[in-house]
Coordinates of C-alpha atoms and ligand atoms in Angstrom, one line a residue:
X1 CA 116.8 -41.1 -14.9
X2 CA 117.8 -40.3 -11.0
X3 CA 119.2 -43.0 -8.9
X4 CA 119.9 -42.7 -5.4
X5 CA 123.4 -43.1 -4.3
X6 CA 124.6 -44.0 -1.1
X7 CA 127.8 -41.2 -0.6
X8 CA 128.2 -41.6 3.2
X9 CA 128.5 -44.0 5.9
X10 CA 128.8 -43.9 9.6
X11 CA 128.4 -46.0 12.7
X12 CA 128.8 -45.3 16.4
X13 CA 128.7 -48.7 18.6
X14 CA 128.9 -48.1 22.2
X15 CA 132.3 -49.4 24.0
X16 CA 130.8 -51.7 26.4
X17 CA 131.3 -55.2 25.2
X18 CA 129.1 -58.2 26.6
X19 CA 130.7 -61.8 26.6
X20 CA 129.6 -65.1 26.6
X21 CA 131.3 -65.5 29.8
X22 CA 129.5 -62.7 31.3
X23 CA 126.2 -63.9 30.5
X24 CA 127.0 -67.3 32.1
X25 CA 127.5 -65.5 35.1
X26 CA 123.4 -65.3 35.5
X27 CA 121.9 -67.5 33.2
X28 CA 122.4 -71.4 32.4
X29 CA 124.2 -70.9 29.6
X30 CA 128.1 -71.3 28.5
X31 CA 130.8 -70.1 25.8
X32 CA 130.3 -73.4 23.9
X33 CA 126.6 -73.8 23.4
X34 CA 126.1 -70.2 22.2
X35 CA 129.5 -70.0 19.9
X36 CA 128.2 -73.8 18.3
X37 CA 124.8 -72.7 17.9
X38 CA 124.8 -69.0 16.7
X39 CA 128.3 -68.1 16.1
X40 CA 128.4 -65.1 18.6
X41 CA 131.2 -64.4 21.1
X42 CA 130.3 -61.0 22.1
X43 CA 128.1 -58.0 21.8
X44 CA 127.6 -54.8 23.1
X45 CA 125.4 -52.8 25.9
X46 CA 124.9 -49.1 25.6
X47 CA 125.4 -46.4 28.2
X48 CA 123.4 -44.1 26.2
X49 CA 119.7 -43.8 24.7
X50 CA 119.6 -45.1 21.0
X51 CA 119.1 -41.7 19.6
X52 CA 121.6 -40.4 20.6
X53 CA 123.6 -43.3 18.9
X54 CA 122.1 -42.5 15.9
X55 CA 123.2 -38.9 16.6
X56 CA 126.8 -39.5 16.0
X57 CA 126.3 -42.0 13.3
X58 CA 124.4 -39.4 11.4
X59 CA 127.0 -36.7 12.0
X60 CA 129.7 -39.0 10.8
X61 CA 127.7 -40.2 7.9
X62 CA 127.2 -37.0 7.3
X63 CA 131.4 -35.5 7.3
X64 CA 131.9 -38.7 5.3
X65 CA 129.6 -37.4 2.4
X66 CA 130.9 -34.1 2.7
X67 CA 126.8 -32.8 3.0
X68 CA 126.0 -30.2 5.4
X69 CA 122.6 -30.8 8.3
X70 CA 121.0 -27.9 6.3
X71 CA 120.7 -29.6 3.4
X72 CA 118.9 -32.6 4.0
X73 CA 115.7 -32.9 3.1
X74 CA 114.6 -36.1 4.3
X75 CA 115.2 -38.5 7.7
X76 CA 114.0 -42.3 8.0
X77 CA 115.1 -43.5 11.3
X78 CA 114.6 -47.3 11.2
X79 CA 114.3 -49.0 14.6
X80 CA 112.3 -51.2 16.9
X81 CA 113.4 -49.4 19.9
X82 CA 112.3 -45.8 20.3
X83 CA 112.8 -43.5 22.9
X84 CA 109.4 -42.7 23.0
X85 CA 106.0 -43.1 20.9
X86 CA 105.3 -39.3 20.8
X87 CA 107.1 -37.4 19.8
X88 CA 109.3 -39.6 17.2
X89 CA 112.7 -40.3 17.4
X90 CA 113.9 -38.9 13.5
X91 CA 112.6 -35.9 15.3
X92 CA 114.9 -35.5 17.6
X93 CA 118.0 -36.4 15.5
X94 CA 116.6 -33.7 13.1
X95 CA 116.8 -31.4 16.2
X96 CA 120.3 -32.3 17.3
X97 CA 122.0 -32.3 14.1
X98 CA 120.6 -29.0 13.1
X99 CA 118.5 -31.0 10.2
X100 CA 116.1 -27.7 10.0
X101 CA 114.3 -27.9 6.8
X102 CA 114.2 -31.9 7.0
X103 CA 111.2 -34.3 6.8
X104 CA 111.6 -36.8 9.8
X105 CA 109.6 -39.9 10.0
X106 CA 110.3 -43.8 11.9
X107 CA 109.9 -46.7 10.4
X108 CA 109.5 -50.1 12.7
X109 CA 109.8 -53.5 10.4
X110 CA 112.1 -54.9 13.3
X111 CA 115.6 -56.1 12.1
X112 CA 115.0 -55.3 8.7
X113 CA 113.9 -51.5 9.6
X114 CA 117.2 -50.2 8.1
X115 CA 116.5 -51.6 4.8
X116 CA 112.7 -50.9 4.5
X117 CA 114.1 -46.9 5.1
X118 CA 116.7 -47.3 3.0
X119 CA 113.4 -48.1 0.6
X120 CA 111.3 -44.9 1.4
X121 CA 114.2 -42.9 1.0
X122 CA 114.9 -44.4 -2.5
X123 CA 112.2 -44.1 -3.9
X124 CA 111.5 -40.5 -2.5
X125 CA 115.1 -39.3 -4.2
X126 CA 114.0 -41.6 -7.7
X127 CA 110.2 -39.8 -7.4
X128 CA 111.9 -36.5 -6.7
X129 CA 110.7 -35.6 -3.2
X130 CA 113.7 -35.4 -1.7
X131 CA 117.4 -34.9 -2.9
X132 CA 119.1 -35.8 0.4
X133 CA 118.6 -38.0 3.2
X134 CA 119.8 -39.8 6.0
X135 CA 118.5 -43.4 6.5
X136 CA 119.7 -44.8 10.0
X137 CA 119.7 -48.3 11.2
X138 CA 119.3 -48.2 15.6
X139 CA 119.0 -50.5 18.4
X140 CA 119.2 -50.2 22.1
X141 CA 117.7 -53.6 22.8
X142 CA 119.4 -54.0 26.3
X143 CA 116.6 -52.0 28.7
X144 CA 113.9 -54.5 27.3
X145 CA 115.6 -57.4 26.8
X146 CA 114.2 -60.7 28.8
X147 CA 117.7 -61.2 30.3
X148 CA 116.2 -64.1 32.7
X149 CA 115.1 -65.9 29.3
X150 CA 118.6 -67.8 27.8
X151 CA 116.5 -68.4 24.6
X152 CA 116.7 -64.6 23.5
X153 CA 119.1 -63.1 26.0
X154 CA 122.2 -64.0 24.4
X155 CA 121.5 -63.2 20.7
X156 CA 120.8 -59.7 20.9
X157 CA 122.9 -56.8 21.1
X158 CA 123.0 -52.7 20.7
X159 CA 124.5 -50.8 18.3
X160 CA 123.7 -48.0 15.0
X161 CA 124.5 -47.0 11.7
X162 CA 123.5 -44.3 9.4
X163 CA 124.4 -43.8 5.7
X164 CA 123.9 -40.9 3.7
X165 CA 121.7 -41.6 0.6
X166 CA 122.0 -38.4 -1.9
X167 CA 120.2 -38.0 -6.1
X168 CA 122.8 -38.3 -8.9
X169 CA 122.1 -39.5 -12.6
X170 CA 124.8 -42.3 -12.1
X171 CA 123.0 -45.6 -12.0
X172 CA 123.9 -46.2 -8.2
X173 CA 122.1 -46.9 -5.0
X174 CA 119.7 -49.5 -4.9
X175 CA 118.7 -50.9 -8.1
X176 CA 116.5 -53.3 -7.3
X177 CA 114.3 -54.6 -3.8
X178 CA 112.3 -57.6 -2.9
X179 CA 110.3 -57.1 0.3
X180 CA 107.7 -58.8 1.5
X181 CA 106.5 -60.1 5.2
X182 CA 105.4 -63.8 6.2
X183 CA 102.4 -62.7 8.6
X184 CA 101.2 -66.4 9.8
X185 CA 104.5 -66.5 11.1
X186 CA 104.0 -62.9 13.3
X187 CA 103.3 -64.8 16.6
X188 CA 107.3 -66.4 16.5
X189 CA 108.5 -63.4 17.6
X190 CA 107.0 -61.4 20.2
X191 CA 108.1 -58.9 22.8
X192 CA 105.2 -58.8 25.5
X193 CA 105.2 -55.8 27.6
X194 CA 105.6 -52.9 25.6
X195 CA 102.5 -51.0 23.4
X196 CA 99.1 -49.5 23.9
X197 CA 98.0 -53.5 24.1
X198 CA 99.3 -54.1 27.5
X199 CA 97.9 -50.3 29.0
X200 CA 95.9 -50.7 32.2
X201 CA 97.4 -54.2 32.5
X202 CA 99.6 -53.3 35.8
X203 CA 102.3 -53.9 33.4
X204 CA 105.1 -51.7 34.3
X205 CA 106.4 -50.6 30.8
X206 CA 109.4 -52.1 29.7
X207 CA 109.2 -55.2 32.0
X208 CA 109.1 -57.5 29.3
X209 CA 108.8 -61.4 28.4
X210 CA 109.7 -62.3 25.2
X211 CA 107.6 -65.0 22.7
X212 CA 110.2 -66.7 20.6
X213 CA 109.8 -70.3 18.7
X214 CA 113.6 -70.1 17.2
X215 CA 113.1 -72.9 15.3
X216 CA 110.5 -71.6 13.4
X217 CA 112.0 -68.0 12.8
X218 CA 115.1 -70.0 11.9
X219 CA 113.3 -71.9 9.2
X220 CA 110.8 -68.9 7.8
X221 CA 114.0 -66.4 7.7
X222 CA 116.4 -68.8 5.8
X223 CA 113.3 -69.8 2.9
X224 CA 112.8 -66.0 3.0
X225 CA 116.3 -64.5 2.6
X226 CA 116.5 -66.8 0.0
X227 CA 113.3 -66.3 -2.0
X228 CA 113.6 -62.4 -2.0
X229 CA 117.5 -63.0 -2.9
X230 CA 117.1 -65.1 -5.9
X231 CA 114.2 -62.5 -6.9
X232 CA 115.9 -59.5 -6.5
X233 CA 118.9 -60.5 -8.5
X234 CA 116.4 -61.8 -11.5
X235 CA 114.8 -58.9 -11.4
X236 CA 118.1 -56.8 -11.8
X237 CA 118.8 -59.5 -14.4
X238 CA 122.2 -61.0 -12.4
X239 CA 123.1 -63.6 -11.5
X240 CA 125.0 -64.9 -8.4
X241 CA 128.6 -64.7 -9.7
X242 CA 127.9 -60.9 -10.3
X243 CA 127.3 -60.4 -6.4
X244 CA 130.8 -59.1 -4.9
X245 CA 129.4 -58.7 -1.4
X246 CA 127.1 -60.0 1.0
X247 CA 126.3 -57.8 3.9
X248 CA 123.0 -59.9 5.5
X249 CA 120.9 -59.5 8.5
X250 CA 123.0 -61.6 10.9
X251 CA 120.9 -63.2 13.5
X252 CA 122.9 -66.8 13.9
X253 CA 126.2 -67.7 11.9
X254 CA 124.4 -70.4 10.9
X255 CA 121.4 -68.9 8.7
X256 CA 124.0 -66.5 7.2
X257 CA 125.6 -70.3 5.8
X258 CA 122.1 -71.3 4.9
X259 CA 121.2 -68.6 3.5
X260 CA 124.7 -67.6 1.4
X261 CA 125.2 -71.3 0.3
X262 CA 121.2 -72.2 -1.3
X263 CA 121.5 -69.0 -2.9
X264 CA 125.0 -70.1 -4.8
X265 CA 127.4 -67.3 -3.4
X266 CA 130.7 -68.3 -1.8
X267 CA 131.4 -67.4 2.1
X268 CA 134.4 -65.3 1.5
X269 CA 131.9 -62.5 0.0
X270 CA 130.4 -62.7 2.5
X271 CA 130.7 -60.0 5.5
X272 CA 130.3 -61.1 8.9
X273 CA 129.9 -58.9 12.0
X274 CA 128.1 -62.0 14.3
X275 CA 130.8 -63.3 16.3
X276 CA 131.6 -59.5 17.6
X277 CA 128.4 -57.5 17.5
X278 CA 125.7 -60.7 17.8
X279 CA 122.0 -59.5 16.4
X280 CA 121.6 -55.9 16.9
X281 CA 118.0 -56.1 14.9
X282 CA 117.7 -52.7 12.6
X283 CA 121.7 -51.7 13.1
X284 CA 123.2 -54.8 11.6
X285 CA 123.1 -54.2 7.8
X286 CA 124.2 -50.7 8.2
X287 CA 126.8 -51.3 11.3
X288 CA 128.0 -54.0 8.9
X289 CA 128.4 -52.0 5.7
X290 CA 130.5 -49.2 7.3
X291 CA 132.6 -52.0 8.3
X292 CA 133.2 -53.5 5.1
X293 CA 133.7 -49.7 3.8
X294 CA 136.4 -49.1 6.8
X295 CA 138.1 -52.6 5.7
X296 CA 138.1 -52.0 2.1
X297 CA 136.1 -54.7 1.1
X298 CA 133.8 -52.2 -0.5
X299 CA 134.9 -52.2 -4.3
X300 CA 134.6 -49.2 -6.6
X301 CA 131.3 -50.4 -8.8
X302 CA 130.8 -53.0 -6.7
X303 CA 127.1 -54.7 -6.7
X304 CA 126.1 -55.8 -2.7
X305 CA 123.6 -58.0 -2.2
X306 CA 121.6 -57.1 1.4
X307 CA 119.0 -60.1 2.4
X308 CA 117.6 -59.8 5.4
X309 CA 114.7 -61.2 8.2
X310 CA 112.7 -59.4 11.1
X311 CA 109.8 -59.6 13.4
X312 CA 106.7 -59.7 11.2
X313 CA 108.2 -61.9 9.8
X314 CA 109.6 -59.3 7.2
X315 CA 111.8 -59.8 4.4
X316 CA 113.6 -58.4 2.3
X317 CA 117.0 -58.6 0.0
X318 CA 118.6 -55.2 -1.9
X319 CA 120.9 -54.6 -4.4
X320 CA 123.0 -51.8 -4.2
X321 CA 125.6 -50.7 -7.3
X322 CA 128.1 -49.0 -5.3
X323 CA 129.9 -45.8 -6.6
X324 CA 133.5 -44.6 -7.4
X325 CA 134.0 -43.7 -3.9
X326 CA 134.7 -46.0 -1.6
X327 CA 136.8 -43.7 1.4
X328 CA 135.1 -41.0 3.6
X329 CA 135.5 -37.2 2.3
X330 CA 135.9 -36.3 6.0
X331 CA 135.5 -37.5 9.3
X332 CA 133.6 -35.9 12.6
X333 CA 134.7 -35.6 15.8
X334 CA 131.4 -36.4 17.0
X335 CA 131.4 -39.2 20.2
X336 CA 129.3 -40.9 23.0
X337 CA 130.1 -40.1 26.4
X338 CA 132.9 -42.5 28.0
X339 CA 130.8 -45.2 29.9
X340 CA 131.6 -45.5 33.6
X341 CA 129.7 -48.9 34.4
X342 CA 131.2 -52.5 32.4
X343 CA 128.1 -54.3 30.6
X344 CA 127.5 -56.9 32.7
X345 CA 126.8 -54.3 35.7
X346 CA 125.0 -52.2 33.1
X347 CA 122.8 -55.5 32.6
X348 CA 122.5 -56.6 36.2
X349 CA 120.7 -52.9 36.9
X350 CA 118.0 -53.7 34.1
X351 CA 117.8 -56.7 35.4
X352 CA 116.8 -55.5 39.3
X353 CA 114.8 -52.8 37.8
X354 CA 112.7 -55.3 36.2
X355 CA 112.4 -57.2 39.5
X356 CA 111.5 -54.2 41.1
X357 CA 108.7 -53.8 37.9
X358 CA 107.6 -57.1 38.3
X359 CA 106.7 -56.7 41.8
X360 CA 104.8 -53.9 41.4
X361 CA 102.8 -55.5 38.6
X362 CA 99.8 -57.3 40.5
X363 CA 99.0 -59.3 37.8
X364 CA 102.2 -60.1 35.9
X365 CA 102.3 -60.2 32.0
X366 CA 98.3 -60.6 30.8
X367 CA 97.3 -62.5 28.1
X368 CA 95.9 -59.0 25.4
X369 CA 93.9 -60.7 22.3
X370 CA 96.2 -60.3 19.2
X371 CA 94.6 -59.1 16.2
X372 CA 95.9 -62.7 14.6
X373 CA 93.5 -63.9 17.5
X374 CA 90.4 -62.2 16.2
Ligands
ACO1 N1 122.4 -71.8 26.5 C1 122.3 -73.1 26.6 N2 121.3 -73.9 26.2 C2 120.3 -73.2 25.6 C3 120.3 -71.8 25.4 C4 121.4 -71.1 25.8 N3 121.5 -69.8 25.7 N4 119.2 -71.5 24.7 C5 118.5 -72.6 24.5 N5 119.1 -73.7 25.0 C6 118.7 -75.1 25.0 C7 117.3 -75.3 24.8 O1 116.6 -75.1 26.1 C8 117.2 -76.7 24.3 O2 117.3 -77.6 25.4 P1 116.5 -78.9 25.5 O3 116.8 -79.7 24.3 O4 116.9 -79.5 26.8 O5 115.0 -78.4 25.5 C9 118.5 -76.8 23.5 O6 119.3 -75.7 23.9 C10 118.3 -76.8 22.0 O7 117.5 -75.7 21.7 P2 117.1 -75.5 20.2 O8 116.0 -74.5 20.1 O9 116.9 -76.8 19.5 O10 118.5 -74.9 19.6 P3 118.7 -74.5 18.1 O11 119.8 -75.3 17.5 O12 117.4 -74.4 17.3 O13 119.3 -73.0 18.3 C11 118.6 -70.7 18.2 C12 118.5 -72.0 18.9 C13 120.0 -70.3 18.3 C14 117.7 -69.7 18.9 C15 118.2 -70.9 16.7 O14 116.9 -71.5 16.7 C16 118.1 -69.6 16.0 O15 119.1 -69.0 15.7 N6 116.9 -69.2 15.7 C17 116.6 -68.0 14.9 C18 117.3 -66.8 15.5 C19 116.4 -65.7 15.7 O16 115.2 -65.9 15.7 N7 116.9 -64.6 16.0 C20 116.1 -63.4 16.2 C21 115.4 -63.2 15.0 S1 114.6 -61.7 15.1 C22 115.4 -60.8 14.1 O17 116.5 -61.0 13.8 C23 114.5 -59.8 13.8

């Protein structure tokens, strides 16, 4: 039988960092109220467009398993934030990484985009479509971010990852997937401003106001994560003490505990990039994998259990069997640009181009009917 194993890893977060400090310096908001409530200290803003984040990510994932651009066969480029609708953004990796005889396609389930390619790409290698691909997990969240809004503006953050997922006989890769999506939750989570909805509007593209009922997502995602954890590991026919790591979606420290304790695993296998990185929607599973790979909490063999939540409200938990190799066959040299500009600057110029946007909208945000409206 073929399995699909994940052989490389690679992550490229931009420099910039964002603290809680800085964002107090705008909004109503302060160090102790966003640390006690969602457990982040810090995330980062990103000088550059998210592809090409995801272009170094790939390269590196790319040294790391050893596998030349030539011979990949497939590209899933999970994200919420493309550069553009047409043409797509797997498109454009393909192009810069020299990906000639590749497939490239985007998949948008929000924060849980990563996983849902990591999915396709699975069960393309286990079908026999492809032999090689690359699966990337991106965000540049920042340019549409409603920074005026203290209710989303300081959970998100920027940031990619890519792995390398590659045929072999080996039982590795993912062995088993729950997904699913809570639809008659879809209105909790809404970023008004962007799509062919809002088109002659006078909405300025990109001048955004987010919808977002916290308390509900907060709810939905923890009975969610759970559910498709408990299913995927009976489906795999484990059971919680089998799990030696937990790499989740991590959108507040305290639905990780929720989420990690009803579901019978302890914290400390549990791998947390929150306080650093805050949400960075379809980059936090990956970002946070290559971390636990570059601190050696990766095991040879180990099984990882992946839950994780998005906009939709999709869900989703995987198990992964990891393989024998656990350290990078090689490394590239491939890098962002230095940054000239710190990220609170970097966010003060979104924020007066929106202004500027806002002005020039003569109507403001308009109330499209939504299809749940129908
Ligand atoms: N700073 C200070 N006060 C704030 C802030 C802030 N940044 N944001 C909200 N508050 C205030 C509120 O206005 C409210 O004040 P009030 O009582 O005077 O009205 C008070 O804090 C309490 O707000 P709650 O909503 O009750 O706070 P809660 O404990 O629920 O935490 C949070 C809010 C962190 C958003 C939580 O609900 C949460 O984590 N929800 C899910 C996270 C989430 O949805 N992330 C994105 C998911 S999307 C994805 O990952 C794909």
């Amino acid at each position: 039988m073929t399995y699909a194993a994940i052989t490389g890893w690679g992550k490229c977060m931009p420099s910039a960092v964002l603290s809680n400090a800085d964002l107090s310096t705008f909004i109503d908001t302060n160090d102790e109220w966003i640390t006690s409530r969602t457990g982040m200290k810090e995330r980062r803003i990103s000088h550059v467009s998210a592809s090409e984040m995801a272009v170094v990510a790939a390269k590196r994932a790319l040294a790391c398993a050893g596998l030349d651009a030539k011979d990949v066969d497939l590209i899933v480029y999970g994200s919420c934030s493309n550069d553009e609708q047409v043409p797509n953004s797997a498109s454009g990796v393909q192009a810069a990484i020299g990906a000639t005889k590749a497939a490239s396609m985007d998949v948008n389930t929000a924060c849980t985009s990563f996983l849902y390619s990591l999915s396709i790409a699975t069960a393309m290698i286990r079908t026999g479509v492809v032999k090689n691909a690359i699966v990337i997990g991106v965000e540049w969240i920042s340019p549409f971010m409603d920074w005026d809004n203290r209710n989303v503006a300081v959970l998100f953050g920027d940031g990619c990852a890519a792995v390398v997922v590659q045929a072999t006989e080996k039982q590795e890769g993912v062995l088993g997937e729950q997904l699913g999506c809570i639809a008659d939750a879809r209105q909790t989570l809404r970023v008004r401003g962007m799509g062919t909805l809002y088109t002659n509007r006078n909405v300025t593209s990109g001048v955004t106001e987010w919808d977002f009922d916290g308390q509900e997502i907060f709810k939905r995602a923890v009975q969610g994560m759970v559910q498709a954890s408990q299913a995927v590991m009976q489906k795999c026919g484990v059971t919680p003490d089998d799990i030696d790591l937990v790499v989740p979606h991590q959108a507040n420290m305290r639905i990780i505990d929720a989420v990690v304790s009803r579901s019978g695993i302890p914290m400390e296998k549990v791998m947390l990039t929150v306080e650093r990185y805050g949400n960075m929607s379809a980059a936090t599973v990956p970002v946070a994998l290559a971390e636990a790979l570059e601190e050696g909490r990766v095991k040879p063999g180990a099984l990882v259990l992946m839950p994780a939540f998005g906009a939709g409200l999709t869900v989703c938990a995987h198990l992964v069997r990891w393989g024998d190799r656990v350290t990078p066959l090689a490394e590239s040299d491939a890098a962002l640009p230095p940054v000239t500009k710190s990220a609170l600057q970097m966010v003060q110029d979104i924020r007066a181009t929106k202004t500027a946007g806002r002005e020039q909208s003569t109507k403001g945000l308009h109330e499209p009917v939504f299809i749940e409206q129908r």
